[in-house]
Amino acid sequence: MIFKLAWRNIWRNRRRTFITAASILFAVMFASVMESLQRGAWNNMINNVVNFYYGYAQVHQRDYWEDKSLDLAMPLTDSLQALAANTEVVEAIVPRLESFGLASTGDQTFGVMVVGIDPEREQAFTGLADRLYEGAYLKPGDDGALLASGVADRLNLGVGDTVLLISQGYHGVNAAGKYPVRGLIDFPSPELDKQLLYLSLPTAQYFYGATGMVTTAALQIRNADALPRLKRTLSAELDTTYYAWHDWTEMMPELLEAKALDSAGNVIVYLLLYLIIAFGIFGTILMMTQERQYEFGILTSIGMRRGRLGSVIWLETVMLGIIGAVAGILVSIPIVYYLKRNPIQFSGAYATMLEQYGFEPIFPAQFDWNIFGTQALLVFIVTALLGLYPLWRISRLKPVEAMRA
Amino acid sequence: MAVITTRGITKTYNPDTIPVHALNGVDLDIEKGEFTAIVGPSGSGKTTLLNIIGGLDRPSEGKVIVGGQPIEELSENKLIDFRKDHIGFVFQAYNLIPVLTALENVEFVMLLQKRPAAERRERAMELLRAVGLEDKVNKRPSELSGGQQQRVAVARALAPKPTFILADEPTANLDSTSTAQLLDIMAELNHRESVTFLFSTHDQRVIDRARRIVTLVDGRIDEDVQQSQPATS
Ligand SMILES: Nc1ncnc2c1ncn2[C@@H]1O[C@H](COP(=O)(O)OP(=O)(O)OP(=O)(O)O)[C@@H](O)[C@H]1O
Ligand SMILES: [Mg+2]
């Protein structure tokens, strides 16, 4: 009965109901679409950055991440390799042996980061071969090196020349070797461009005296959505007395911070938006309460308790909110879906920059039911709170005075 | 025992600013089954008295005892429940809930009483038949004439089987045909359901139908007469 009464009351003033519901609809639509685009953009960005080098998660020896010391390398065991075969979520294990060294031509010496890689898996993971601009990519077990263009320039080396490497190897052994330059690669990030030098994994292991060892096992997964499942798998499968794993939020905290900062800006926009909507809804409630004083007087006179009457009126407000929110979500779904299928294409300087990094300059929207759910929840909270106003009025209502008006 | 007893009722509006003494000591006993009119000039306190008897307003002084229950002892919610179970109200106009049909309006108070659906429906139909609106049960108030609305209001007031019915100028907005019809129905139901009716009016034709006429002047009972031969239509 309460429900029926509330429902019919909503449609008493159709025009007002439509206007109020429409304002909620637009707020929900605006916020959902914005949020979907924003999140989509961030996910795309994170996906790009993450797949640039680190991956969504990496496994290391337990203490490696703090020190990044070669001495904390781990053996690339079969059980570690088997993670990819045994779990659905891990698509590939990408092994790396990463350490520092001095590259030299005899008269010039320059600090570099030496990365030993499995050329094929590395290519599948980060598309390293696509960055090659001269020479050839490494073959499995290759005894040559790939140089980032910044390194090559500094040392004045070209394809076919020989680079000398010296370093401290695994547990303090002396490391030295001569490697023919097989190819030159180009990184858009100057930071990386002036320090990377790639060897094949066995060559790097031999150089550092770390046979069978790696410092890093990067985990290739399909996309960010698989990350929660990956975390569950790792928690279950990984021997944490020896290994530790880090996801991208730990490896690149500044990226997460930037995202959080951006989201915080949005929260302010949404707050303002809902504040405006709240004023609109409140206006409706105010008019409705005013107009229906007489009716409230009759209802309490004939024996309807204030609490009961109050629940009818509260329900009216909340139902109005729900109607608006549901309509808003129904309108947003196809829009967001469309923007996911047909991502917004960027152009101009920004697009060029993205392309230099090897990123596609597109921002697909993210379709996530949570986004719609959050909007619906916000509308519900706003209306549920505003709906308290008539309750307060009814609690103070004097039937005789209400009916005299 | 009297259905309604008032003793020494006074009511002063705005006691702190410009006091208006609407009632100045009203002692009244209404017995079961009465069909009584409260009359008197405008401003004599009829509405004030009915509101106080109905528990819609509190007297400044004095006692109201309804069916043996002194109503000043009731808390706010108890008083609302008391009205629901014991008092039927018919106001001047706009008595009905606009979004409910005639039938739903009549059922409404029974619903608040949590009567079973079948019983509600049966009683509401019976009363709508009694007020001659069996063909309008599914109409909303806006689709009914003023007289028809007042007849639905009478049916609704009777539905919960109240101890008595209070009607403040129930015919004030009606033409003479509708007035006569409404009075016929009230008199008939007073007789058939032996429900006590207490109503205020200015209308001589309505006064003529009452069996007892209580005249208020300046918030006091000026005259209280039984009519041995009330008019019939
Ligand atoms: N809420 C109020 N505040 C102040 N004065 C009031 C209030 N209600 C009624 N009065 C005054 O009390 C007196 C009695 O009013 P009441 O409405 O009871 O008279 P009535 O007999 O019903 O009149 P009418 O025939 O015009 O309906 C009048 O002088 C009126 O102006
Ligand atoms: Mg009056």
XYZ file of C-alpha atoms and ligand atoms in Angstrom:
670
model
C 0.000 0.000 0.000
C 2.782 2.380 0.955
C 4.488 1.511 -2.289
C 1.351 1.926 -4.384
C 0.569 5.251 -2.802
C 4.103 6.524 -3.291
C 4.191 5.336 -6.882
C 0.934 7.047 -7.777
C 1.927 10.215 -5.982
C 5.035 10.470 -8.117
C 2.889 10.702 -11.229
C 0.535 13.305 -9.828
C 2.595 16.096 -11.233
C 3.971 14.457 -14.330
C 5.770 17.455 -15.670
C 7.615 18.088 -12.444
C 8.510 14.427 -12.133
C 9.829 14.368 -15.696
C 11.914 17.478 -15.185
C 13.382 16.218 -11.929
C 14.018 12.735 -13.306
C 15.560 14.255 -16.435
C 17.983 16.331 -14.381
C 19.048 13.200 -12.521
C 19.290 11.361 -15.826
C 21.673 13.944 -17.240
C 23.808 14.007 -14.134
C 24.117 10.234 -14.115
C 24.786 10.130 -17.829
C 27.369 12.884 -17.736
C 29.154 11.376 -14.764
C 29.060 7.801 -16.103
C 30.346 8.710 -19.533
C 33.052 10.978 -18.128
C 34.139 8.390 -15.638
C 34.182 5.632 -18.262
C 36.313 7.748 -20.574
C 38.607 8.789 -17.792
C 39.134 5.291 -16.534
C 39.465 3.971 -20.049
C 42.110 6.582 -20.796
C 44.004 5.715 -17.666
C 43.800 2.005 -18.250
C 45.018 2.462 -21.761
C 47.823 4.661 -20.555
C 48.792 2.279 -17.805
C 48.623 -0.616 -20.195
C 50.977 1.211 -22.534
C 53.424 2.206 -19.851
C 53.337 -1.132 -18.103
C 53.933 -3.085 -21.276
C 56.733 -0.734 -22.217
C 59.125 -2.477 -19.913
C 57.983 -3.743 -16.524
C 54.800 -5.662 -17.190
C 51.857 -5.811 -14.761
C 53.808 -7.923 -12.297
C 57.235 -9.401 -11.752
C 58.637 -12.159 -9.615
C 62.018 -11.739 -7.930
C 64.103 -13.278 -5.265
C 62.524 -12.168 -1.990
C 64.960 -9.326 -1.218
C 65.928 -8.296 -4.727
C 63.493 -5.398 -5.158
C 64.932 -3.331 -2.310
C 68.599 -3.612 -3.318
C 68.420 -4.476 -7.010
C 71.663 -6.287 -6.434
C 72.874 -8.944 -8.798
C 73.829 -11.010 -5.773
C 70.119 -11.417 -5.113
C 69.477 -13.105 -8.445
C 67.501 -16.327 -8.505
C 67.785 -19.485 -10.550
C 65.338 -19.659 -13.421
C 63.897 -22.923 -12.181
C 61.501 -25.198 -13.951
C 58.871 -24.518 -11.332
C 59.079 -20.807 -12.055
C 58.902 -21.483 -15.780
C 55.970 -23.765 -15.141
C 53.854 -20.863 -13.837
C 52.986 -20.046 -17.421
C 52.134 -23.614 -18.312
C 50.242 -24.418 -15.137
C 48.117 -21.344 -14.727
C 45.599 -19.951 -17.101
C 46.280 -16.365 -16.281
C 50.053 -16.203 -16.869
C 50.644 -16.209 -20.599
C 54.405 -16.187 -20.510
C 57.364 -15.836 -18.174
C 59.808 -13.262 -19.524
C 63.221 -13.759 -17.861
C 65.755 -10.978 -17.499
C 69.149 -10.597 -15.934
C 69.575 -6.921 -15.176
C 72.653 -5.228 -13.773
C 75.022 -2.368 -14.329
C 78.245 -2.271 -16.252
C 80.767 -0.049 -17.921
C 80.729 -0.019 -21.701
C 83.911 0.979 -23.430
C 85.554 1.322 -26.828
C 89.043 1.638 -25.457
C 89.252 5.423 -25.221
C 85.616 6.118 -24.136
C 83.874 4.557 -21.133
C 80.234 4.900 -20.241
C 77.905 3.465 -17.561
C 75.097 1.297 -18.943
C 72.367 -0.968 -17.786
C 72.919 -4.443 -19.129
C 69.805 -6.476 -19.710
C 70.061 -10.137 -20.581
C 66.951 -11.250 -22.410
C 65.264 -14.124 -24.112
C 64.930 -12.321 -27.471
C 61.747 -14.078 -28.574
C 59.814 -13.714 -25.347
C 61.017 -10.149 -24.954
C 59.741 -9.361 -28.431
C 56.336 -10.893 -27.681
C 56.202 -8.966 -24.420
C 57.492 -5.454 -25.148
C 57.954 -5.487 -28.924
C 61.642 -4.667 -28.573
C 62.500 -5.659 -32.160
C 60.090 -2.997 -33.423
C 62.392 -0.352 -32.006
C 65.336 -1.537 -34.090
C 66.451 1.061 -36.602
C 69.684 -0.399 -37.769
C 71.200 -3.856 -37.930
C 69.549 -7.054 -36.733
C 67.680 -8.182 -33.648
C 69.269 -10.701 -31.289
C 68.875 -14.412 -31.978
C 68.418 -16.858 -29.106
C 71.837 -17.401 -27.525
C 73.334 -14.621 -29.613
C 76.813 -13.545 -28.547
C 76.341 -9.962 -29.727
C 74.738 -6.864 -28.204
C 71.946 -4.402 -28.960
C 72.655 -0.770 -28.103
C 70.217 2.019 -27.418
C 70.957 4.901 -29.756
C 72.064 7.184 -26.905
C 74.679 4.678 -25.807
C 75.857 4.109 -29.357
C 76.211 7.867 -29.907
C 78.156 8.372 -26.704
C 80.591 5.601 -27.557
C 80.574 6.401 -31.247
C 79.726 2.817 -32.112
C 77.899 1.396 -35.112
C 76.631 -1.984 -36.247
C 79.575 -4.393 -36.661
C 81.785 -2.544 -34.157
C 82.763 -4.191 -30.897
C 81.823 -2.996 -27.427
C 83.830 -3.857 -24.317
C 81.940 -4.511 -21.084
C 83.376 -4.595 -17.609
C 81.521 -5.019 -14.363
C 81.426 -6.772 -11.080
C 79.770 -10.123 -11.550
C 77.750 -12.467 -9.368
C 79.174 -12.572 -5.821
C 82.053 -10.279 -6.677
C 83.695 -12.124 -9.561
C 85.303 -10.010 -12.232
C 83.240 -9.655 -15.357
C 84.632 -8.646 -18.723
C 83.711 -9.385 -22.299
C 83.776 -8.220 -25.928
C 80.562 -8.142 -27.913
C 79.932 -7.267 -31.523
C 77.155 -4.699 -31.977
C 74.301 -6.442 -33.793
C 71.776 -3.665 -33.900
C 70.756 -0.243 -32.693
C 67.456 0.515 -31.021
C 65.658 3.717 -30.352
C 63.784 4.592 -27.173
C 61.589 7.679 -27.043
C 62.432 8.095 -23.372
C 65.859 9.809 -23.144
C 66.292 8.194 -19.756
C 66.248 4.700 -21.230
C 67.914 5.695 -24.455
C 71.154 6.676 -22.792
C 71.598 3.550 -20.705
C 70.212 0.352 -22.202
C 72.350 -2.406 -23.595
C 70.806 -5.787 -24.392
C 72.537 -9.157 -24.480
C 70.999 -12.546 -24.946
C 70.316 -14.248 -21.635
C 73.039 -16.962 -21.801
C 75.590 -14.386 -22.896
C 74.676 -12.083 -20.001
C 74.699 -14.990 -17.553
C 78.138 -15.976 -18.752
C 79.378 -12.387 -18.558
C 78.209 -11.962 -14.965
C 79.220 -15.451 -13.959
C 75.637 -16.196 -13.043
C 74.869 -19.320 -15.007
C 71.196 -20.262 -14.913
C 70.330 -17.131 -12.896
C 67.954 -14.265 -13.560
C 67.111 -11.197 -11.521
C 63.603 -10.828 -12.844
C 60.784 -12.927 -14.171
C 58.266 -10.556 -15.708
C 54.792 -12.026 -16.031
C 52.884 -11.538 -19.213
C 49.117 -11.406 -18.809
C 46.416 -10.523 -21.328
C 45.391 -7.182 -19.827
C 44.808 -5.280 -16.609
C 41.541 -7.111 -15.979
C 43.504 -10.304 -15.406
C 45.573 -8.702 -12.649
C 43.325 -9.613 -9.696
C 43.295 -13.208 -10.889
C 47.057 -13.125 -11.280
C 47.429 -11.904 -7.716
C 45.271 -14.734 -6.434
C 47.244 -17.246 -8.442
C 50.582 -15.914 -7.215
C 49.434 -15.861 -3.620
C 48.480 -19.488 -3.942
C 51.308 -20.808 -6.102
C 54.411 -18.864 -5.194
C 56.792 -19.966 -2.457
C 57.064 -16.686 -0.588
C 59.860 -17.884 1.633
C 62.111 -17.495 -1.379
C 60.232 -15.397 -3.936
C 58.424 -12.117 -3.823
C 56.203 -10.548 -6.465
C 55.472 -6.915 -7.186
C 52.697 -5.513 -9.299
C 52.908 -2.352 -11.344
C 51.559 -0.187 -8.538
C 54.596 -1.093 -6.464
C 57.051 -0.883 -9.320
C 55.706 2.415 -10.643
C 54.107 4.199 -7.702
C 54.330 7.555 -9.473
C 51.953 6.268 -12.154
C 49.410 5.264 -9.548
C 49.793 8.619 -7.821
C 49.164 10.497 -11.047
C 46.017 8.475 -11.581
C 44.808 9.099 -8.040
C 45.447 12.818 -8.414
C 43.470 12.901 -11.619
C 40.585 10.984 -10.046
C 40.549 13.358 -7.105
C 39.974 16.222 -9.524
C 37.011 14.333 -10.903
C 35.522 13.795 -7.496
C 35.272 17.555 -7.106
C 33.499 17.863 -10.443
C 31.039 15.139 -9.447
C 30.444 16.711 -6.067
C 29.552 19.995 -7.722
C 27.361 18.229 -10.233
C 25.447 16.381 -7.552
C 25.197 19.473 -5.441
C 23.416 21.221 -8.295
C 21.169 18.219 -8.860
C 20.464 18.057 -5.141
C 19.245 21.640 -5.193
C 16.900 20.787 -8.061
C 15.503 17.775 -6.263
C 15.178 19.766 -3.084
C 13.143 22.394 -4.912
C 10.764 19.711 -6.068
C 10.487 18.277 -2.570
C 9.916 21.702 -1.104
C 7.074 22.477 -3.495
C 5.544 19.070 -3.033
C 5.632 19.299 0.750
C 4.146 22.752 0.677
C 1.336 21.830 -1.681
C 0.344 18.760 0.217
C 0.090 20.149 3.734
C -3.702 19.891 3.597
C -3.546 16.290 2.444
C -1.036 15.442 5.164
C -3.463 17.017 7.639
C -6.328 14.839 6.401
C -4.208 11.701 6.509
C -3.044 12.196 10.087
C -6.581 13.188 11.092
C -8.096 9.984 9.854
C -5.488 7.905 11.610
C -2.308 7.577 9.598
C 0.688 7.733 11.875
C 3.323 10.277 11.009
C 5.979 7.598 10.627
C 3.851 5.776 8.072
C 3.016 8.945 6.191
C 6.677 9.912 6.332
C 7.749 6.611 4.799
C 5.368 7.110 1.882
C 6.801 10.537 1.184
C 10.387 9.394 1.657
C 9.792 6.506 -0.701
C 8.405 8.922 -3.275
C 11.622 10.909 -3.247
C 13.831 7.848 -3.399
C 11.763 6.299 -6.186
C 12.022 9.500 -8.141
C 15.782 9.284 -7.720
C 15.834 5.658 -8.785
C 13.744 6.396 -11.874
C 16.177 9.133 -12.863
C 19.229 7.015 -12.112
C 17.953 3.957 -13.970
C 17.014 6.093 -16.961
C 20.448 7.720 -16.832
C 22.183 4.356 -16.749
C 20.043 3.007 -19.592
C 21.020 5.986 -21.712
C 24.703 5.759 -20.726
C 25.154 2.062 -21.468
C 24.961 2.353 -25.268
C 27.053 5.532 -25.244
C 29.826 4.001 -23.179
C 29.641 0.796 -25.155
C 29.954 2.769 -28.366
C 32.968 4.696 -27.053
C 34.592 1.443 -26.024
C 34.107 -0.077 -29.496
C 34.932 3.172 -31.280
C 37.643 4.778 -29.169
C 38.220 8.494 -29.293
C 41.094 9.179 -31.679
C 43.641 11.764 -30.668
C 45.414 13.988 -33.123
C 48.017 16.741 -33.037
C 51.172 17.011 -30.972
C 49.909 14.768 -28.221
C 49.097 12.012 -30.689
C 52.545 12.337 -32.254
C 54.172 12.016 -28.872
C 52.148 8.924 -28.049
C 53.053 7.395 -31.367
C 56.762 8.001 -30.739
C 56.449 5.878 -27.639
C 54.861 3.230 -29.774
C 51.408 3.856 -28.291
C 48.250 4.078 -30.327
C 46.768 7.573 -29.834
C 43.320 6.262 -28.913
C 41.335 6.342 -25.706
C 38.757 3.599 -25.509
C 36.090 4.059 -22.815
C 35.995 1.499 -20.070
C 32.757 -0.412 -19.676
C 32.443 -1.257 -16.024
C 29.152 -1.887 -14.243
C 30.710 -0.483 -11.092
C 30.789 2.957 -12.663
C 27.028 2.887 -13.223
C 26.488 1.318 -9.843
C 28.421 4.109 -8.150
C 26.295 6.744 -9.863
C 23.087 4.988 -8.857
C 24.355 4.752 -5.307
C 25.194 8.466 -5.254
C 21.715 9.383 -6.472
C 20.223 7.061 -3.897
C 22.222 8.660 -1.089
C 21.354 12.170 -2.249
C 17.621 11.456 -2.512
C 17.518 9.402 0.663
C 19.026 12.331 2.543
C 16.889 14.994 0.881
C 13.841 12.825 1.538
C 14.388 13.433 5.222
C 13.193 17.000 4.876
C 9.482 16.138 4.421
C 9.835 13.681 7.290
C 10.905 16.519 9.494
C 8.013 18.659 8.276
C 5.530 15.860 8.892
C 6.870 15.252 12.369
C 6.003 18.839 13.247
C 2.719 18.929 11.391
C -0.377 20.135 13.253
C -3.398 18.740 11.417
C -5.692 21.652 12.246
C -3.229 24.221 10.965
C -2.300 22.154 7.959
C -5.947 21.956 6.943
C -6.703 25.602 7.526
C -4.189 26.673 4.896
C -22.875 6.182 29.352
C -22.277 9.110 27.044
C -20.181 8.528 23.957
C -18.678 11.988 24.253
C -18.397 14.056 27.401
C -16.797 17.464 27.608
C -16.371 19.378 30.833
C -15.321 22.989 31.141
C -13.692 23.177 27.738
C -12.014 26.475 27.002
C -9.799 27.335 24.125
C -7.761 30.468 23.834
C -5.814 31.064 20.642
C -2.669 33.169 20.796
C -2.704 33.407 24.607
C 0.530 35.418 24.572
C -0.215 37.981 21.892
C -3.787 38.890 21.088
C -5.788 36.222 22.901
C -8.900 34.934 21.136
C -11.259 33.113 23.442
C -12.848 30.680 21.024
C -14.465 28.487 23.687
C -15.462 29.635 27.142
C -16.470 26.535 29.103
C -18.374 23.955 27.128
C -20.071 21.061 28.954
C -21.616 18.644 26.522
C -22.801 15.028 26.632
C -23.474 13.134 23.438
C -25.212 9.782 23.794
C -24.855 6.792 21.551
C -26.881 7.031 18.363
C -27.439 10.764 18.448
C -27.851 12.788 15.260
C -26.870 16.181 16.538
C -26.168 19.510 14.898
C -23.855 22.138 16.365
C -25.029 25.505 15.112
C -24.221 29.106 15.786
C -22.972 32.227 14.098
C -19.661 32.358 12.313
C -16.806 32.502 14.806
C -18.900 31.061 17.618
C -16.467 28.160 18.047
C -18.111 25.223 16.212
C -14.997 24.138 14.349
C -12.850 24.639 17.431
C -15.159 22.433 19.489
C -15.298 19.656 16.888
C -11.512 19.709 16.500
C -11.048 19.369 20.227
C -13.571 16.547 20.496
C -11.853 14.834 17.584
C -8.445 15.108 19.238
C -7.066 17.247 16.422
C -6.485 20.102 18.801
C -5.975 20.311 22.547
C -8.215 22.424 24.802
C -6.671 25.166 26.949
C -8.632 23.851 29.899
C -11.188 21.166 30.506
C -11.661 17.526 29.771
C -12.758 15.501 26.797
C -13.790 11.928 27.466
C -14.535 9.775 24.479
C -15.965 6.307 25.088
C -14.691 6.489 28.667
C -11.173 7.494 27.554
C -9.913 10.921 28.630
C -8.115 11.877 25.459
C -5.608 14.274 27.009
C -3.940 11.181 28.466
C -3.065 9.822 25.053
C 0.367 10.249 23.530
C 0.686 11.587 20.018
C 0.754 8.193 18.282
C -1.883 6.706 20.577
C -4.112 9.641 19.763
C -3.702 9.033 16.039
C -4.536 5.360 16.544
C -7.504 6.383 18.688
C -8.831 8.564 15.896
C -8.319 5.759 13.429
C -10.357 3.274 15.472
C -12.981 5.473 17.113
C -13.634 8.634 15.138
C -14.798 9.111 11.584
C -14.070 12.515 10.052
C -15.901 14.299 7.284
C -14.405 17.679 6.455
C -15.857 20.475 4.388
C -14.104 19.474 1.186
C -11.097 17.681 -0.279
C -11.458 14.817 2.142
C -10.152 12.167 -0.181
C -6.720 11.008 -1.205
C -6.521 12.195 -4.802
C -4.457 9.273 -6.117
C -6.754 6.583 -4.759
C -10.073 5.467 -6.254
C -13.337 5.795 -4.348
C -13.063 2.168 -3.302
C -9.429 2.503 -2.198
C -10.271 5.659 -0.263
C -12.991 3.838 1.652
C -10.665 0.896 2.268
C -7.813 3.122 3.381
C -8.472 3.391 7.114
C -9.368 -0.296 7.311
C -6.020 -0.930 5.716
C -4.340 1.096 8.434
C -6.295 -1.117 10.850
C -4.790 -4.152 9.115
C -8.150 -5.717 8.355
C -8.018 -8.660 5.938
C -8.318 -7.696 2.282
C -11.551 -9.576 1.631
C -13.286 -8.014 4.603
C -12.092 -4.560 3.558
C -13.315 -4.984 0.042
C -16.692 -6.269 1.156
C -17.272 -3.517 3.674
C -16.134 -0.804 1.282
C -18.443 -2.086 -1.464
C -21.318 -2.300 0.951
C -20.810 1.284 2.096
C -20.374 2.631 -1.415
C -23.625 0.904 -2.286
C -25.227 2.490 0.756
C -24.136 5.956 -0.391
C -25.357 5.172 -3.906
C -21.960 5.074 -5.617
C -21.639 1.420 -6.532
C -21.049 2.461 -10.152
C -18.239 4.874 -9.229
C -16.024 2.576 -7.177
C -13.075 2.848 -9.549
C -13.274 6.570 -10.081
C -10.689 8.920 -8.629
C -11.938 11.918 -6.597
C -11.218 14.295 -9.472
C -13.721 12.371 -11.566
C -16.484 12.771 -8.962
C -18.764 15.708 -8.221
C -18.486 17.538 -4.907
C -21.566 15.754 -3.596
C -20.258 12.366 -4.667
C -16.921 13.109 -3.020
C -18.676 13.947 0.243
C -20.639 10.700 0.025
C -17.380 8.780 -0.417
C -16.025 10.700 2.584
C -19.019 9.588 4.661
C -18.483 5.989 3.537
C -14.816 6.236 4.450
C -15.629 7.732 7.857
C -17.965 4.832 8.570
C -15.736 2.078 7.233
C -13.666 1.400 10.363
C -16.890 1.176 12.438
C -16.058 4.229 14.532
C -17.773 5.170 17.765
C -18.936 8.433 16.242
C -18.587 10.646 13.232
C -17.587 14.291 13.295
C -18.566 16.387 10.314
C -17.664 20.072 10.166
C -20.057 21.688 7.704
C -20.122 18.676 5.433
C -22.599 20.321 3.077
C -21.028 23.762 2.919
C -19.858 23.269 -0.664
C -22.874 21.378 -1.940
C -25.977 22.409 -3.870
C -29.368 21.699 -2.333
C -29.956 18.397 -4.136
C -26.594 17.018 -3.074
C -27.149 18.363 0.432
C -30.464 16.546 0.703
C -28.934 13.341 -0.674
C -26.024 13.477 1.775
C -28.355 14.109 4.717
C -30.543 11.191 3.679
C -27.532 8.943 3.596
C -26.239 10.187 6.939
C -29.617 9.736 8.580
C -30.015 6.286 7.076
C -26.583 5.134 8.218
C -27.110 6.686 11.626
C -30.147 4.520 11.894
C -28.805 1.364 10.257
C -25.315 1.273 11.751
C -26.435 3.089 14.912
C -23.421 5.375 14.551
C -23.446 8.653 16.428
C -23.269 11.730 14.196
C -22.138 15.131 15.371
C -22.041 17.792 12.693
C -21.830 21.546 12.466
C -23.783 23.550 9.946
C -25.145 26.909 8.926
C -27.749 25.454 6.645
C -31.327 25.623 7.928
C -32.369 22.575 5.882
C -29.615 20.574 7.566
C -30.556 21.926 10.989
C -34.110 20.810 10.348
C -32.952 17.236 9.918
C -31.135 17.032 13.266
C -32.767 15.416 16.277
C -30.827 17.584 18.697
C -29.582 21.099 18.097
C -26.804 22.596 20.195
C -26.373 26.315 19.638
C -23.033 27.951 20.381
C -22.702 31.678 20.895
C -19.332 33.232 21.748
C -17.859 29.902 22.707
C -20.661 28.947 25.097
C -23.672 26.671 24.766
C -26.559 29.050 24.377
C -29.310 26.581 23.645
C -29.614 22.779 23.566
C -32.907 21.438 22.242
C -34.299 18.086 21.132
C -36.360 18.095 17.944
C -39.123 15.613 18.391
C -40.092 15.699 14.733
C -36.999 16.157 12.559
C -37.712 16.772 8.908
C -37.316 13.999 6.370
C -36.710 14.491 2.712
N -5.867 29.013 14.709
C -6.524 30.089 15.159
N -5.827 31.138 15.620
C -6.449 32.218 16.095
N -7.779 32.331 16.157
C -8.547 31.334 15.717
C -7.939 30.152 15.177
N -8.929 29.307 14.823
C -10.074 29.948 15.110
N -9.845 31.138 15.655
C -10.836 32.075 16.141
O -11.602 31.391 17.120
C -12.963 31.743 16.992
C -13.776 30.497 16.737
O -13.480 29.995 15.462
P -14.158 28.717 14.809
O -13.467 28.458 13.553
O -14.203 27.653 15.822
O -15.635 29.281 14.540
P -16.806 28.592 13.715
O -17.967 28.611 14.581
O -16.365 27.291 13.202
O -16.970 29.623 12.542
P -17.471 29.350 11.057
O -18.935 29.205 11.157
O -17.083 30.597 10.345
O -16.759 28.157 10.586
C -13.043 32.758 15.860
O -13.022 34.054 16.421
C -11.785 32.503 15.065
O -11.366 33.698 14.457
Mg -16.150 26.472 11.249
